[in-house]
Amino acid sequence: MQRRFLLQTLASLAGTAALAPGLMAQTRPQVEVWKDPDCGCCKDWISHLQANGFQVKVHDSGNAQARSRLGVPDKLGSCHTAQVGGYALEGHVPAREIARLLKERPKAVGLAVPGMPIGSPGMDGAVYGGRKDAYDVLLIQAGGTAKVYQRYPGA
């Protein structure tokens, strides 16, 4: 009797494990990205997001239009624009700050890392030799103003 119970329990757990990847995919936030099709750093940023549990849908055009539509000021622009959970993302925003944004849900347009700071996610490849420049992740507010959301020191 105990053996039968053990076998039933193991079979049940095996079925649950088979469903787990599908359940995980349903709970991971989806980031929609607009970028240039030939931009390597954008591809690296997307890989960073995926490695940190985000699903990513990619459009290889429409970056400037997405930036305008989502309310990101041009002065905060970078090489790619994204959207997640009703927020805009501009540039090489670390996955950690995106997760924090989605948890805290501040009243804001979204987050931006203006320019392409070396050492930020996607701009941290071997070609940079471990260089890490200081940069800020900015919280974009209505009306185009921004304030520092998180500081990343250089190395």
Backbone as a chain_set.jsonl record, in Angstrom:
{"seq": "MQRRFLLQTLASLAGTAALAPGLMAQTRPQVEVWKDPDCGCCKDWISHLQANGFQVKVHDSGNAQARSRLGVPDKLGSCHTAQVGGYALEGHVPAREIARLLKERPKAVGLAVPGMPIGSPGMDGAVYGGRKDAYDVLLIQAGGTAKVYQRYPGA", "coords": {"N": [[0.817, -1.191, 0.0], [1.915, 1.273, 0.832], [3.885, 1.489, -1.074], [2.426, 1.783, -3.442], [1.221, 4.296, -2.953], [3.517, 5.883, -2.845], [4.446, 5.614, -5.491], [2.289, 6.776, -6.885], [2.424, 9.366, -5.919], [4.968, 10.163, -6.846], [4.492, 10.002, -9.626], [2.569, 11.992, -9.88], [4.038, 14.26, -9.129], [5.914, 14.294, -11.216], [4.265, 14.909, -13.368], [3.496, 17.501, -12.637], [5.986, 18.79, -12.741], [6.432, 18.697, -15.474], [4.577, 20.518, -16.369], [5.505, 22.874, -15.282], [7.401, 24.622, -16.777], [5.639, 25.833, -18.637], [3.859, 27.134, -16.919], [5.635, 28.874, -15.666], [6.331, 30.51, -17.856], [3.982, 31.88, -18.212], [3.914, 33.575, -16.043], [6.082, 35.249, -16.188], [7.08, 38.574, -16.856], [6.373, 40.25, -19.941], [8.446, 41.931, -22.15], [8.304, 44.324, -24.611], [10.152, 45.205, -27.375], [11.59, 47.747, -29.413], [13.904, 48.18, -31.933], [16.988, 48.72, -33.811], [17.69, 46.548, -36.519], [20.336, 45.701, -36.837], [21.787, 46.197, -34.564], [24.089, 45.289, -32.238], [24.431, 45.705, -29.46], [21.852, 46.067, -28.582], [20.788, 43.536, -28.99], [22.314, 42.173, -27.104], [21.367, 43.355, -24.747], [18.747, 42.444, -24.776], [19.25, 39.712, -24.442], [20.243, 39.843, -21.832], [17.888, 40.574, -20.462], [16.307, 38.283, -20.929], [17.866, 36.34, -19.642], [17.366, 37.089, -17.099], [14.796, 36.362, -16.574], [12.731, 37.564, -18.06], [10.278, 37.578, -20.659], [10.634, 38.306, -24.093], [9.558, 40.282, -26.753], [10.392, 41.182, -29.956], [10.815, 43.936, -32.16], [12.223, 44.838, -35.141], [12.359, 47.475, -35.97], [11.09, 50.868, -35.758], [11.846, 52.272, -33.453], [12.112, 55.118, -32.858], [9.491, 55.982, -33.261], [8.126, 54.456, -31.346], [9.287, 55.476, -29.018], [8.319, 58.125, -29.06], [5.522, 57.635, -28.998], [5.263, 56.407, -26.502], [5.903, 58.412, -24.769], [8.51, 59.181, -24.079], [11.0, 61.518, -23.663], [13.013, 62.915, -26.299], [15.551, 63.763, -25.502], [16.313, 61.901, -23.653], [16.848, 59.71, -25.08], [17.976, 56.58, -26.547], [19.423, 53.659, -28.049], [17.419, 51.762, -28.251], [13.946, 51.179, -27.547], [11.477, 50.218, -25.202], [8.626, 48.484, -23.792], [6.928, 47.595, -20.843], [4.567, 46.194, -18.722], [2.921, 48.51, -18.834], [4.739, 50.565, -18.632], [7.328, 52.635, -20.04], [10.548, 51.854, -21.363], [13.764, 52.98, -21.853], [16.716, 52.571, -23.501], [19.644, 51.045, -21.997], [18.556, 49.72, -19.583], [18.947, 48.123, -16.503], [17.855, 44.79, -15.703], [17.274, 44.359, -13.042], [16.349, 46.852, -12.128], [14.078, 47.127, -13.66], [12.481, 45.06, -12.66], [12.188, 46.035, -10.068], [10.774, 48.408, -10.611], [8.355, 47.324, -11.579], [7.487, 46.08, -9.284], [7.251, 48.162, -7.378], [5.619, 49.996, -8.695], [5.505, 52.928, -9.345], [4.027, 56.182, -9.962], [4.609, 57.032, -13.049], [6.2, 57.576, -16.268], [8.169, 55.804, -17.084], [11.386, 54.152, -17.226], [14.758, 55.223, -17.928], [17.98, 54.928, -19.43], [19.947, 57.084, -20.537], [21.778, 57.575, -23.612], [24.556, 55.421, -24.209], [25.934, 53.954, -21.953], [29.037, 52.537, -21.13], [29.435, 49.402, -19.679], [26.9, 49.122, -18.745], [24.007, 46.907, -18.919], [24.21, 45.016, -21.856], [26.042, 46.681, -22.921], [28.363, 45.673, -22.002], [30.142, 43.817, -22.931], [32.962, 41.657, -23.847], [34.584, 43.152, -25.512], [34.844, 45.611, -24.314], [36.632, 45.304, -22.309], [36.136, 44.946, -19.536], [35.603, 47.458, -18.581], [33.725, 49.847, -16.755], [31.612, 52.391, -16.76], [30.284, 55.059, -14.761], [26.768, 55.455, -14.326], [23.351, 56.628, -14.465], [20.111, 55.387, -13.745], [17.17, 56.645, -14.796], [14.041, 57.856, -13.591], [11.351, 58.478, -15.458], [9.119, 61.081, -15.545], [5.729, 62.349, -15.832], [5.297, 64.873, -18.276], [7.88, 64.981, -19.051], [9.993, 65.354, -17.301], [12.691, 64.096, -15.245], [14.107, 61.999, -12.712], [16.739, 60.706, -10.646], [16.641, 57.283, -10.299], [18.117, 55.055, -9.727], [21.535, 54.783, -8.994], [24.523, 53.798, -10.614], [27.71, 53.046, -9.876], [30.917, 53.727, -11.357], [33.717, 51.593, -12.282]], "CA": [[0.0, 0.0, 0.0], [2.795, 2.431, 0.869], [4.595, 1.556, -2.348], [1.488, 2.356, -4.409], [1.11, 5.717, -2.625], [4.773, 6.496, -3.256], [4.46, 5.659, -6.962], [1.288, 7.767, -7.307], [2.964, 10.683, -5.572], [6.046, 10.457, -7.803], [3.873, 10.248, -10.934], [1.92, 13.294, -9.783], [5.093, 15.281, -9.15], [6.484, 14.313, -12.559], [3.312, 15.657, -14.195], [3.608, 18.899, -12.25], [7.254, 19.298, -13.263], [6.288, 18.881, -16.917], [3.787, 21.736, -16.575], [6.174, 24.03, -14.684], [7.891, 25.624, -17.722], [4.504, 26.572, -19.18], [3.367, 28.026, -15.871], [6.642, 29.923, -15.507], [6.244, 31.431, -18.985], [2.801, 32.719, -18.04], [4.093, 34.522, -14.953], [7.187, 36.157, -16.471], [6.636, 39.76, -17.586], [6.828, 40.373, -21.329], [8.985, 43.221, -22.56], [8.228, 44.513, -26.056], [11.318, 46.031, -27.707], [11.758, 48.285, -30.751], [15.337, 48.408, -32.077], [17.573, 48.582, -35.136], [17.965, 45.115, -36.715], [21.762, 45.397, -36.876], [22.442, 46.678, -33.342], [24.561, 44.206, -31.375], [24.229, 45.972, -28.033], [20.429, 45.827, -28.307], [20.647, 42.079, -28.881], [22.905, 41.785, -25.819], [20.442, 43.801, -23.703], [17.633, 41.496, -24.821], [19.76, 38.487, -23.799], [20.289, 40.16, -20.397], [16.521, 40.491, -19.946], [15.898, 36.882, -20.956], [18.622, 35.643, -18.595], [16.806, 37.506, -15.819], [13.425, 35.898, -16.434], [11.731, 38.283, -18.852], [9.983, 37.199, -22.031], [10.896, 39.477, -24.928], [9.031, 40.34, -28.121], [11.285, 42.137, -30.609], [10.504, 44.566, -33.442], [13.484, 45.354, -35.676], [12.194, 48.846, -36.47], [10.093, 51.633, -35.021], [12.344, 52.777, -32.178], [11.77, 56.536, -32.655], [8.033, 56.077, -33.157], [7.75, 53.907, -30.04], [9.721, 56.452, -28.008], [7.359, 59.226, -29.09], [4.209, 57.128, -28.588], [5.296, 56.062, -25.081], [6.12, 59.618, -23.973], [9.901, 59.326, -23.647], [11.606, 62.678, -24.324], [14.169, 62.629, -27.159], [16.81, 64.023, -24.786], [16.632, 60.704, -22.875], [16.878, 58.631, -26.048], [19.073, 55.635, -26.69], [19.349, 52.861, -29.269], [16.213, 50.939, -28.282], [12.835, 51.565, -26.688], [10.694, 49.037, -24.844], [7.478, 48.685, -22.928], [6.602, 46.46, -19.972], [3.621, 46.493, -17.644], [2.418, 49.88, -18.933], [5.851, 51.506, -18.494], [8.327, 52.743, -21.101], [11.953, 51.623, -21.014], [14.613, 53.56, -22.886], [18.134, 52.295, -23.356], [20.208, 49.869, -21.337], [18.047, 49.643, -18.209], [19.188, 46.799, -15.909], [16.685, 43.976, -15.363], [16.998, 44.563, -11.611], [15.546, 48.069, -11.957], [12.77, 46.857, -14.268], [11.746, 44.27, -11.664], [11.854, 46.964, -8.971], [9.721, 49.284, -11.129], [7.107, 46.561, -11.63], [7.081, 45.79, -7.904], [6.879, 49.4, -6.686], [4.567, 50.634, -9.495], [5.381, 54.369, -9.129], [3.328, 56.958, -10.989], [5.695, 57.486, -13.921], [6.189, 57.128, -17.658], [9.024, 54.632, -17.14], [12.8, 54.276, -16.869], [15.686, 55.468, -19.038], [19.423, 55.058, -19.29], [20.279, 57.833, -21.757], [23.055, 57.274, -24.246], [24.941, 54.005, -24.198], [27.064, 53.885, -21.021], [29.811, 51.3, -21.102], [29.278, 48.683, -18.42], [25.476, 48.844, -18.53], [23.628, 45.663, -19.599], [24.258, 45.134, -23.309], [27.264, 47.436, -23.225], [29.307, 45.095, -21.05], [30.814, 42.694, -23.574], [34.412, 41.502, -23.731], [35.229, 44.205, -26.286], [35.062, 46.77, -23.433], [37.71, 44.993, -21.385], [35.752, 45.076, -18.13], [35.373, 48.874, -18.239], [32.384, 50.174, -16.272], [31.421, 53.816, -16.494], [29.158, 55.386, -13.884], [25.568, 55.919, -15.024], [22.125, 56.694, -13.686], [18.823, 54.967, -14.276], [16.276, 57.762, -14.511], [12.602, 57.654, -13.562], [10.738, 59.493, -16.318], [7.836, 61.501, -15.005], [4.857, 63.044, -16.78], [5.807, 66.186, -18.646], [9.239, 64.84, -19.548], [11.043, 65.511, -16.292], [13.255, 62.822, -14.797], [14.928, 62.033, -11.51], [17.545, 59.493, -10.484], [15.945, 56.143, -9.694], [19.194, 54.227, -9.195], [22.891, 55.139, -9.463], [25.478, 52.715, -10.778], [29.056, 53.636, -9.866], [31.907, 53.168, -12.277], [34.724, 50.737, -11.638]], "C": [[0.867, 1.264, 0.0], [3.533, 2.607, -0.453], [3.699, 2.183, -3.419], [1.352, 3.865, -4.197], [2.357, 6.473, -3.09], [4.827, 6.646, -4.777], [3.464, 6.697, -7.489], [1.795, 9.181, -7.05], [4.059, 11.087, -6.544], [5.489, 10.763, -9.187], [3.216, 11.625, -10.958], [2.946, 14.426, -9.854], [5.731, 15.395, -10.526], [5.573, 15.094, -13.499], [3.362, 17.145, -13.892], [4.881, 19.518, -12.801], [7.17, 19.54, -14.759], [5.498, 20.149, -17.229], [4.516, 22.999, -16.135], [6.711, 25.026, -15.703], [6.768, 26.461, -18.326], [3.94, 27.556, -18.172], [4.332, 29.172, -15.641], [6.512, 30.968, -16.608], [5.06, 32.367, -18.828], [3.01, 33.788, -16.98], [5.237, 35.503, -15.198], [6.669, 37.372, -17.242], [7.176, 39.76, -19.023], [7.258, 41.808, -21.593], [8.903, 43.266, -24.078], [9.275, 45.555, -26.436], [11.261, 46.466, -29.172], [13.21, 48.698, -30.892], [15.741, 48.37, -33.542], [17.946, 47.111, -35.335], [19.441, 44.742, -36.646], [22.512, 45.778, -35.594], [22.797, 45.52, -32.411], [24.302, 44.455, -29.905], [22.763, 45.797, -27.647], [20.176, 44.335, -28.124], [21.2, 41.595, -27.541], [22.013, 42.193, -24.65], [19.245, 42.858, -23.625], [18.044, 40.174, -24.163], [19.834, 38.662, -22.286], [18.891, 40.041, -19.782], [16.059, 39.038, -19.869], [16.597, 36.077, -19.862], [18.089, 35.975, -17.205], [15.3, 37.264, -15.733], [12.359, 36.633, -17.203], [11.517, 37.596, -20.195], [10.17, 38.453, -22.875], [10.301, 39.286, -26.314], [9.776, 41.471, -28.814], [10.713, 42.614, -31.941], [11.798, 45.194, -33.933], [13.331, 46.697, -36.381], [11.211, 49.566, -35.555], [10.532, 52.216, -33.703], [11.885, 54.215, -31.917], [10.26, 56.71, -32.488], [7.552, 55.554, -31.804], [8.11, 54.891, -28.935], [8.714, 57.596, -27.918], [6.0, 58.785, -28.547], [4.148, 56.867, -27.081], [5.6, 57.254, -24.173], [7.517, 59.793, -23.422], [10.505, 60.521, -24.386], [12.838, 62.279, -25.14], [15.492, 62.805, -26.424], [17.237, 62.82, -23.925], [16.818, 59.479, -23.772], [18.141, 57.79, -26.031], [18.815, 54.816, -27.946], [18.154, 51.926, -29.33], [15.207, 51.446, -27.258], [12.029, 50.307, -26.407], [9.514, 49.444, -23.982], [7.239, 47.42, -22.127], [5.623, 46.938, -18.902], [3.083, 47.901, -17.656], [3.485, 50.95, -18.775], [6.739, 51.481, -19.739], [9.705, 52.442, -20.523], [12.78, 52.173, -22.157], [16.066, 53.256, -22.578], [18.43, 51.08, -22.508], [19.842, 49.787, -19.849], [18.296, 48.236, -17.664], [17.885, 46.096, -15.529], [16.293, 44.178, -13.893], [16.103, 45.778, -11.382], [14.168, 47.909, -12.588], [11.911, 46.073, -13.286], [11.317, 45.159, -10.495], [10.707, 47.888, -9.383], [8.369, 48.565, -11.11], [6.586, 46.211, -10.238], [6.545, 47.043, -7.212], [5.727, 50.139, -7.371], [4.416, 52.139, -9.23], [4.566, 55.017, -10.248], [4.416, 57.587, -11.86], [5.463, 56.988, -15.338], [7.012, 55.849, -17.77], [10.44, 54.937, -16.705], [13.641, 54.523, -18.117], [17.123, 55.435, -18.558], [19.87, 55.753, -20.577], [21.664, 57.48, -22.294], [23.313, 55.774, -24.2], [26.135, 53.831, -23.273], [27.743, 52.518, -21.006], [29.731, 50.696, -19.707], [27.824, 48.422, -18.074], [25.113, 47.559, -19.281], [23.514, 45.858, -21.118], [25.477, 45.89, -23.79], [28.399, 46.944, -22.328], [30.068, 43.898, -21.623], [32.322, 42.732, -23.412], [35.172, 42.615, -24.459], [35.556, 45.442, -25.424], [36.089, 46.502, -22.35], [37.381, 45.176, -19.914], [35.496, 46.501, -17.675], [33.919, 49.071, -17.814], [32.343, 51.653, -15.942], [30.245, 53.998, -15.542], [27.974, 55.817, -14.757], [24.392, 55.906, -14.074], [20.973, 56.082, -14.463], [17.851, 56.048, -13.829], [14.822, 57.323, -14.517], [11.991, 58.806, -14.348], [9.357, 59.802, -15.767], [7.02, 62.202, -16.081], [5.409, 64.429, -17.056], [7.26, 66.149, -19.09], [10.346, 65.083, -18.546], [11.527, 64.134, -15.864], [14.048, 63.038, -13.518], [15.655, 60.705, -11.396], [16.742, 58.456, -9.706], [16.971, 55.214, -9.05], [20.511, 54.675, -9.819], [23.749, 53.895, -9.541], [26.868, 53.333, -10.842], [29.949, 52.987, -10.912], [32.897, 52.294, -11.518], [36.117, 51.142, -12.09]], "O": [[0.592, 2.21, -0.738], [3.775, 3.73, -0.897], [4.153, 3.012, -4.208], [1.366, 4.628, -5.162], [2.262, 7.562, -3.656], [5.216, 7.699, -5.284], [3.768, 7.419, -8.439], [1.611, 10.077, -7.873], [4.083, 12.223, -7.017], [5.96, 11.685, -9.852], [3.305, 12.339, -11.956], [2.744, 15.42, -10.552], [6.056, 16.501, -10.958], [6.054, 15.857, -14.337], [3.279, 17.964, -14.807], [4.86, 20.652, -13.279], [7.77, 20.487, -15.267], [5.735, 20.786, -18.256], [4.169, 24.093, -16.581], [6.493, 26.222, -15.513], [6.926, 27.668, -18.508], [3.584, 28.68, -18.525], [3.911, 30.312, -15.444], [6.574, 32.168, -16.341], [5.116, 33.518, -19.259], [2.339, 34.819, -17.016], [5.351, 36.498, -14.481], [5.896, 37.214, -18.187], [8.299, 39.32, -19.275], [6.536, 42.761, -21.301], [9.376, 42.355, -24.757], [9.288, 46.657, -25.888], [10.931, 45.675, -30.056], [13.715, 49.474, -30.08], [14.937, 48.028, -34.409], [18.468, 46.485, -34.413], [19.766, 43.576, -36.419], [23.739, 45.69, -35.546], [21.916, 44.856, -31.865], [23.986, 43.52, -29.169], [22.461, 45.421, -26.514], [19.447, 43.922, -27.223], [20.621, 40.707, -26.914], [21.911, 41.46, -23.666], [18.787, 42.516, -22.535], [17.265, 39.587, -23.412], [19.523, 37.735, -21.539], [18.733, 39.472, -18.701], [15.489, 38.614, -18.864], [15.977, 35.224, -19.227], [18.328, 35.237, -16.25], [14.61, 37.882, -14.922], [11.174, 36.353, -17.018], [12.464, 37.091, -20.797], [9.887, 39.555, -22.407], [10.513, 38.262, -26.962], [9.794, 42.597, -28.317], [10.202, 41.827, -32.738], [12.407, 45.996, -33.225], [14.096, 47.012, -37.292], [10.583, 48.955, -34.69], [9.692, 52.621, -32.9], [11.325, 54.496, -30.858], [9.812, 57.502, -31.659], [6.668, 56.149, -31.187], [7.32, 55.112, -28.017], [8.306, 57.987, -26.824], [5.398, 59.483, -27.731], [3.111, 57.079, -26.453], [5.562, 57.128, -22.949], [7.707, 60.472, -22.413], [10.519, 60.534, -25.617], [13.61, 61.414, -24.727], [16.45, 62.08, -26.69], [18.395, 62.735, -23.516], [16.931, 58.354, -23.286], [19.203, 58.213, -25.575], [18.06, 55.246, -28.818], [17.898, 51.344, -30.384], [15.565, 52.055, -26.25], [11.908, 49.434, -27.266], [9.414, 50.577, -23.511], [7.333, 46.311, -22.653], [5.839, 47.968, -18.263], [2.806, 48.454, -16.592], [3.163, 52.138, -18.784], [6.881, 50.453, -20.4], [9.991, 52.733, -19.362], [12.517, 51.859, -23.318], [16.584, 53.635, -21.528], [17.585, 50.204, -22.323], [20.714, 49.785, -18.98], [17.899, 47.255, -18.294], [16.932, 46.737, -15.087], [15.11, 44.168, -13.555], [15.204, 45.742, -10.542], [13.195, 48.491, -12.107], [10.736, 46.39, -13.1], [10.198, 45.035, -9.996], [9.783, 48.126, -8.605], [7.364, 49.13, -10.678], [5.38, 46.063, -10.041], [5.513, 46.995, -6.542], [4.95, 50.828, -6.71], [3.314, 52.592, -8.921], [4.437, 54.464, -11.34], [5.063, 58.555, -11.458], [4.644, 56.101, -15.578], [6.613, 54.914, -18.464], [10.679, 55.856, -15.92], [13.29, 54.093, -19.216], [17.443, 55.851, -17.444], [20.139, 55.097, -21.583], [22.58, 57.139, -21.546], [22.381, 54.971, -24.156], [27.244, 53.584, -23.747], [27.088, 51.483, -20.884], [29.929, 51.374, -18.699], [27.532, 47.597, -17.21], [25.839, 47.159, -20.191], [22.811, 46.751, -21.591], [25.891, 45.75, -24.941], [29.282, 47.713, -21.947], [30.577, 43.065, -20.873], [32.887, 43.703, -22.909], [36.28, 42.974, -24.06], [36.442, 46.223, -25.771], [36.386, 47.389, -21.551], [38.257, 45.527, -19.124], [35.2, 46.731, -16.502], [33.001, 48.533, -18.432], [32.955, 52.11, -14.977], [29.321, 53.185, -15.522], [28.155, 56.459, -15.792], [24.423, 55.265, -13.024], [20.872, 56.238, -15.68], [17.724, 56.332, -12.638], [14.416, 56.513, -15.35], [12.1, 59.966, -13.953], [8.539, 58.908, -15.55], [7.553, 62.6, -17.117], [5.933, 65.083, -16.154], [7.816, 67.18, -19.467], [11.523, 65.025, -18.901], [10.853, 63.129, -16.092], [14.588, 64.118, -13.276], [15.237, 59.704, -11.977], [16.239, 58.717, -8.614], [16.737, 54.657, -7.977], [20.589, 54.916, -11.023], [23.713, 53.043, -8.654], [27.168, 54.074, -11.778], [29.746, 51.835, -11.296], [32.913, 52.26, -10.287], [37.103, 50.543, -11.662]]}, "num_chains": 1, "name": "protein.A"}
